[in-house]
């Protein structure tokens, strides 16, 4: 039997992931079945189970890819940013620049659906909590950096980080259902100013 190359495995795996993402976007997470993914990816059910044990594992792999891409992008830019304020503004402007395409709207709704679904599954809930801690921890370090430099008020950094992601997720979900492109961008502009103003020390605003 010929040996299958790693490149071949990666291509098949990506084919499954892209097919699953399409199905999740069209039908939602819970309504999507492995048979749907088989149909869209043009692979056998056996081939899919050769790479993934479950639908949950497929979505988690997609989520891990998004997480990896986010941190790679941010880290590639952060070395040019000198202050904590600049780092937060970079994130807000990154959100603002994201086009509110139909695919992005579906992605926002899918993430919210899976978050709610995972709350009823103890093993998935733990994984999602770990991801949440990774993101809030990242913001928390920026807040602490700003507090040490005198840019930000001496507030609870963990709490501020949680508020940051609550605002981000809330605006993303709202915009995925009701938002228009222009209003989406304008909302991010206002959120950026409200948030930065709210945590900045009086000396940093002078």
mmCIF file of C-alpha atoms in Angstrom:
data_model
loop_
_atom_site.group_PDB
_atom_site.id
_atom_site.type_symbol
_atom_site.label_atom_id
_atom_site.label_comp_id
_atom_site.label_asym_id
_atom_site.label_seq_id
_atom_site.Cartn_x
_atom_site.Cartn_y
_atom_site.Cartn_z
ATOM 1 C CA UNK A 1 0.000 0.000 0.000
ATOM 2 C CA UNK A 2 1.546 3.368 -1.059
ATOM 3 C CA UNK A 3 2.546 5.706 1.738
ATOM 4 C CA UNK A 4 0.345 8.792 2.035
ATOM 5 C CA UNK A 5 2.341 12.022 2.237
ATOM 6 C CA UNK A 6 1.821 14.594 4.969
ATOM 7 C CA UNK A 7 0.913 17.135 2.299
ATOM 8 C CA UNK A 8 -1.862 14.846 1.027
ATOM 9 C CA UNK A 9 -3.200 14.390 4.568
ATOM 10 C CA UNK A 10 -3.163 18.140 5.146
ATOM 11 C CA UNK A 11 -5.004 18.798 1.880
ATOM 12 C CA UNK A 12 -7.716 16.276 2.741
ATOM 13 C CA UNK A 13 -8.024 17.650 6.238
ATOM 14 C CA UNK A 14 -8.420 21.196 4.912
ATOM 15 C CA UNK A 15 -11.008 19.969 2.409
ATOM 16 C CA UNK A 16 -13.058 18.531 5.271
ATOM 17 C CA UNK A 17 -12.671 21.696 7.351
ATOM 18 C CA UNK A 18 -13.772 23.967 4.507
ATOM 19 C CA UNK A 19 -16.723 21.711 3.709
ATOM 20 C CA UNK A 20 -17.728 21.675 7.363
ATOM 21 C CA UNK A 21 -17.429 25.442 7.633
ATOM 22 C CA UNK A 22 -19.745 25.840 4.663
ATOM 23 C CA UNK A 23 -22.285 23.454 6.200
ATOM 24 C CA UNK A 24 -22.095 25.119 9.615
ATOM 25 C CA UNK A 25 -22.610 28.513 8.003
ATOM 26 C CA UNK A 26 -25.622 27.383 5.964
ATOM 27 C CA UNK A 27 -27.409 25.139 8.477
ATOM 28 C CA UNK A 28 -25.962 26.059 11.861
ATOM 29 C CA UNK A 29 -23.807 23.882 14.066
ATOM 30 C CA UNK A 30 -26.397 21.628 15.679
ATOM 31 C CA UNK A 31 -28.395 21.058 12.476
ATOM 32 C CA UNK A 32 -25.309 20.028 10.507
ATOM 33 C CA UNK A 33 -24.576 16.311 10.309
ATOM 34 C CA UNK A 34 -21.504 14.366 9.251
ATOM 35 C CA UNK A 35 -23.529 13.295 6.195
ATOM 36 C CA UNK A 36 -23.852 16.972 5.221
ATOM 37 C CA UNK A 37 -20.085 17.356 5.437
ATOM 38 C CA UNK A 38 -19.643 14.181 3.375
ATOM 39 C CA UNK A 39 -21.887 15.618 0.661
ATOM 40 C CA UNK A 40 -20.168 18.998 0.490
ATOM 41 C CA UNK A 41 -16.582 17.747 0.744
ATOM 42 C CA UNK A 42 -17.129 14.865 -1.729
ATOM 43 C CA UNK A 43 -15.369 12.468 0.597
ATOM 44 C CA UNK A 44 -16.585 9.261 2.181
ATOM 45 C CA UNK A 45 -17.737 9.142 5.778
ATOM 46 C CA UNK A 46 -14.842 6.791 6.481
ATOM 47 C CA UNK A 47 -12.375 9.333 5.104
ATOM 48 C CA UNK A 48 -13.758 12.024 7.382
ATOM 49 C CA UNK A 49 -13.582 9.807 10.456
ATOM 50 C CA UNK A 50 -10.011 8.971 9.484
ATOM 51 C CA UNK A 51 -9.112 12.586 10.324
ATOM 52 C CA UNK A 52 -11.735 13.602 12.893
ATOM 53 C CA UNK A 53 -13.586 11.677 15.586
ATOM 54 C CA UNK A 54 -16.660 13.901 15.659
ATOM 55 C CA UNK A 55 -18.396 17.027 14.442
ATOM 56 C CA UNK A 56 -17.277 18.746 17.639
ATOM 57 C CA UNK A 57 -13.639 17.988 16.862
ATOM 58 C CA UNK A 58 -14.035 19.463 13.371
ATOM 59 C CA UNK A 59 -15.415 22.736 14.694
ATOM 60 C CA UNK A 60 -12.788 22.940 17.439
ATOM 61 C CA UNK A 61 -10.113 22.530 14.773
ATOM 62 C CA UNK A 62 -11.632 25.444 12.855
ATOM 63 C CA UNK A 63 -11.683 27.501 16.039
ATOM 64 C CA UNK A 64 -8.048 26.657 16.811
ATOM 65 C CA UNK A 65 -7.110 27.827 13.322
ATOM 66 C CA UNK A 66 -8.836 31.171 13.900
ATOM 67 C CA UNK A 67 -7.116 31.541 17.271
ATOM 68 C CA UNK A 68 -3.704 30.774 15.760
ATOM 69 C CA UNK A 69 -4.217 33.228 12.894
ATOM 70 C CA UNK A 70 -5.350 35.973 15.294
ATOM 71 C CA UNK A 71 -2.293 35.744 17.512
ATOM 72 C CA UNK A 72 0.118 35.415 14.578
ATOM 73 C CA UNK A 73 -1.324 38.562 13.013
ATOM 74 C CA UNK A 74 -1.296 40.521 16.254
ATOM 75 C CA UNK A 75 2.205 39.453 17.259
ATOM 76 C CA UNK A 76 3.574 40.386 13.830
ATOM 77 C CA UNK A 77 2.341 43.958 14.392
ATOM 78 C CA UNK A 78 2.909 44.440 18.104
ATOM 79 C CA UNK A 79 6.673 44.822 17.879
ATOM 80 C CA UNK A 80 6.085 48.150 16.080
ATOM 81 C CA UNK A 81 3.713 49.480 18.766
ATOM 82 C CA UNK A 82 5.371 51.241 21.682
ATOM 83 C CA UNK A 83 2.526 51.777 24.152
ATOM 84 C CA UNK A 84 -0.335 49.771 25.636
ATOM 85 C CA UNK A 85 -2.771 52.342 24.261
ATOM 86 C CA UNK A 86 -1.450 51.790 20.737
ATOM 87 C CA UNK A 87 -1.864 48.030 21.157
ATOM 88 C CA UNK A 88 -5.506 48.366 22.219
ATOM 89 C CA UNK A 89 -6.224 50.816 19.398
ATOM 90 C CA UNK A 90 -4.678 48.369 16.935
ATOM 91 C CA UNK A 91 -7.161 45.688 18.057
ATOM 92 C CA UNK A 92 -10.163 48.007 17.825
ATOM 93 C CA UNK A 93 -9.090 49.153 14.371
ATOM 94 C CA UNK A 94 -8.570 45.545 13.322
ATOM 95 C CA UNK A 95 -12.183 44.786 14.263
ATOM 96 C CA UNK A 96 -13.350 47.914 12.460
ATOM 97 C CA UNK A 97 -11.556 46.979 9.223
ATOM 98 C CA UNK A 98 -13.184 43.543 9.038
ATOM 99 C CA UNK A 99 -15.749 43.626 6.258
ATOM 100 C CA UNK A 100 -19.229 42.597 7.328
ATOM 101 C CA UNK A 101 -19.603 40.001 4.584
ATOM 102 C CA UNK A 102 -22.247 37.293 4.578
ATOM 103 C CA UNK A 103 -19.552 34.748 5.465
ATOM 104 C CA UNK A 104 -18.391 36.820 8.432
ATOM 105 C CA UNK A 105 -21.971 37.219 9.664
ATOM 106 C CA UNK A 106 -22.405 33.452 9.508
ATOM 107 C CA UNK A 107 -19.124 32.978 11.350
ATOM 108 C CA UNK A 108 -20.222 35.298 14.174
ATOM 109 C CA UNK A 109 -23.557 33.477 14.549
ATOM 110 C CA UNK A 110 -21.876 30.075 14.382
ATOM 111 C CA UNK A 111 -19.427 30.961 17.141
ATOM 112 C CA UNK A 112 -22.273 32.156 19.379
ATOM 113 C CA UNK A 113 -24.270 29.002 18.695
ATOM 114 C CA UNK A 114 -21.319 26.748 19.515
ATOM 115 C CA UNK A 115 -20.561 28.722 22.688
ATOM 116 C CA UNK A 116 -24.115 28.134 23.904
ATOM 117 C CA UNK A 117 -24.007 24.484 22.808
ATOM 118 C CA UNK A 118 -20.736 23.892 24.670
ATOM 119 C CA UNK A 119 -22.259 25.234 27.891
ATOM 120 C CA UNK A 120 -24.321 22.016 28.034
ATOM 121 C CA UNK A 121 -21.336 19.727 27.343
ATOM 122 C CA UNK A 122 -18.876 19.628 30.226
ATOM 123 C CA UNK A 123 -15.812 18.639 28.158
ATOM 124 C CA UNK A 124 -16.504 21.257 25.472
ATOM 125 C CA UNK A 125 -17.297 23.864 28.098
ATOM 126 C CA UNK A 126 -13.839 23.336 29.617
ATOM 127 C CA UNK A 127 -12.155 23.776 26.223
ATOM 128 C CA UNK A 128 -14.095 26.954 25.478
ATOM 129 C CA UNK A 129 -13.271 28.329 28.926
ATOM 130 C CA UNK A 130 -9.576 27.672 28.266
ATOM 131 C CA UNK A 131 -9.816 29.557 24.961
ATOM 132 C CA UNK A 132 -11.609 32.410 26.711
ATOM 133 C CA UNK A 133 -8.852 32.561 29.337
ATOM 134 C CA UNK A 134 -6.241 32.722 26.594
ATOM 135 C CA UNK A 135 -7.920 35.752 25.015
ATOM 136 C CA UNK A 136 -8.740 37.558 28.256
ATOM 137 C CA UNK A 137 -5.240 36.866 29.548
ATOM 138 C CA UNK A 138 -3.808 38.486 26.437
ATOM 139 C CA UNK A 139 -5.814 41.695 27.023
ATOM 140 C CA UNK A 140 -5.076 41.573 30.740
ATOM 141 C CA UNK A 141 -1.329 41.760 30.033
ATOM 142 C CA UNK A 142 -1.846 44.852 27.860
ATOM 143 C CA UNK A 143 -3.895 46.509 30.614
ATOM 144 C CA UNK A 144 -1.220 45.736 33.204
ATOM 145 C CA UNK A 145 1.449 47.127 30.897
ATOM 146 C CA UNK A 146 -0.571 50.340 30.565
ATOM 147 C CA UNK A 147 -1.054 50.583 34.308
ATOM 148 C CA UNK A 148 2.667 50.171 34.956
ATOM 149 C CA UNK A 149 3.483 52.898 32.418
ATOM 150 C CA UNK A 150 0.861 55.243 33.888
ATOM 151 C CA UNK A 151 -1.348 55.170 30.787
ATOM 152 C CA UNK A 152 -4.274 53.409 32.466
ATOM 153 C CA UNK A 153 -6.082 53.757 35.776
ATOM 154 C CA UNK A 154 -5.281 51.248 38.572
ATOM 155 C CA UNK A 155 -8.382 49.119 37.965
ATOM 156 C CA UNK A 156 -8.954 45.347 38.025
ATOM 157 C CA UNK A 157 -7.110 44.262 34.844
ATOM 158 C CA UNK A 158 -8.895 40.898 34.634
ATOM 159 C CA UNK A 159 -12.299 42.555 34.859
ATOM 160 C CA UNK A 160 -11.395 45.100 32.178
ATOM 161 C CA UNK A 161 -10.206 42.287 29.896
ATOM 162 C CA UNK A 162 -13.515 40.469 30.352
ATOM 163 C CA UNK A 163 -15.410 43.657 29.493
ATOM 164 C CA UNK A 164 -13.275 44.068 26.367
ATOM 165 C CA UNK A 165 -14.258 40.658 24.983
ATOM 166 C CA UNK A 166 -17.877 41.001 26.128
ATOM 167 C CA UNK A 167 -18.111 44.192 24.066
ATOM 168 C CA UNK A 168 -16.401 42.567 21.103
ATOM 169 C CA UNK A 169 -18.628 39.474 21.118
ATOM 170 C CA UNK A 170 -21.772 41.517 21.748
ATOM 171 C CA UNK A 171 -21.136 43.893 18.864
ATOM 172 C CA UNK A 172 -20.169 41.024 16.574
ATOM 173 C CA UNK A 173 -23.404 39.142 17.298
ATOM 174 C CA UNK A 174 -25.573 42.265 17.047
ATOM 175 C CA UNK A 175 -23.979 43.211 13.724
ATOM 176 C CA UNK A 176 -24.285 39.684 12.341
ATOM 177 C CA UNK A 177 -28.058 39.910 12.787
ATOM 178 C CA UNK A 178 -28.960 43.570 12.359
ATOM 179 C CA UNK A 179 -25.886 45.546 11.403
ATOM 180 C CA UNK A 180 -25.043 47.447 8.261
ATOM 181 C CA UNK A 181 -21.446 47.842 7.100
ATOM 182 C CA UNK A 182 -21.239 51.569 7.762
ATOM 183 C CA UNK A 183 -22.926 51.356 11.169
ATOM 184 C CA UNK A 184 -20.695 48.422 12.095
ATOM 185 C CA UNK A 185 -17.562 50.489 11.454
ATOM 186 C CA UNK A 186 -18.974 53.576 13.170
ATOM 187 C CA UNK A 187 -19.907 51.521 16.226
ATOM 188 C CA UNK A 188 -16.326 50.278 16.531
ATOM 189 C CA UNK A 189 -15.021 53.834 16.303
ATOM 190 C CA UNK A 190 -17.261 54.893 19.191
ATOM 191 C CA UNK A 191 -16.509 51.784 21.265
ATOM 192 C CA UNK A 192 -12.788 52.426 20.850
ATOM 193 C CA UNK A 193 -13.076 55.984 22.151
ATOM 194 C CA UNK A 194 -15.413 55.069 25.036
ATOM 195 C CA UNK A 195 -13.209 52.171 26.148
ATOM 196 C CA UNK A 196 -9.853 53.933 25.895
ATOM 197 C CA UNK A 197 -11.259 57.051 27.565
ATOM 198 C CA UNK A 198 -12.779 54.981 30.370
ATOM 199 C CA UNK A 199 -9.536 53.272 31.386
ATOM 200 C CA UNK A 200 -7.005 56.025 30.633
ATOM 201 C CA UNK A 201 -5.467 57.901 33.541
ATOM 202 C CA UNK A 202 -5.898 61.664 33.746
ATOM 203 C CA UNK A 203 -2.185 62.217 33.113
ATOM 204 C CA UNK A 204 -2.202 60.154 29.909
ATOM 205 C CA UNK A 205 -5.035 62.335 28.538
ATOM 206 C CA UNK A 206 -3.239 65.593 29.197
#
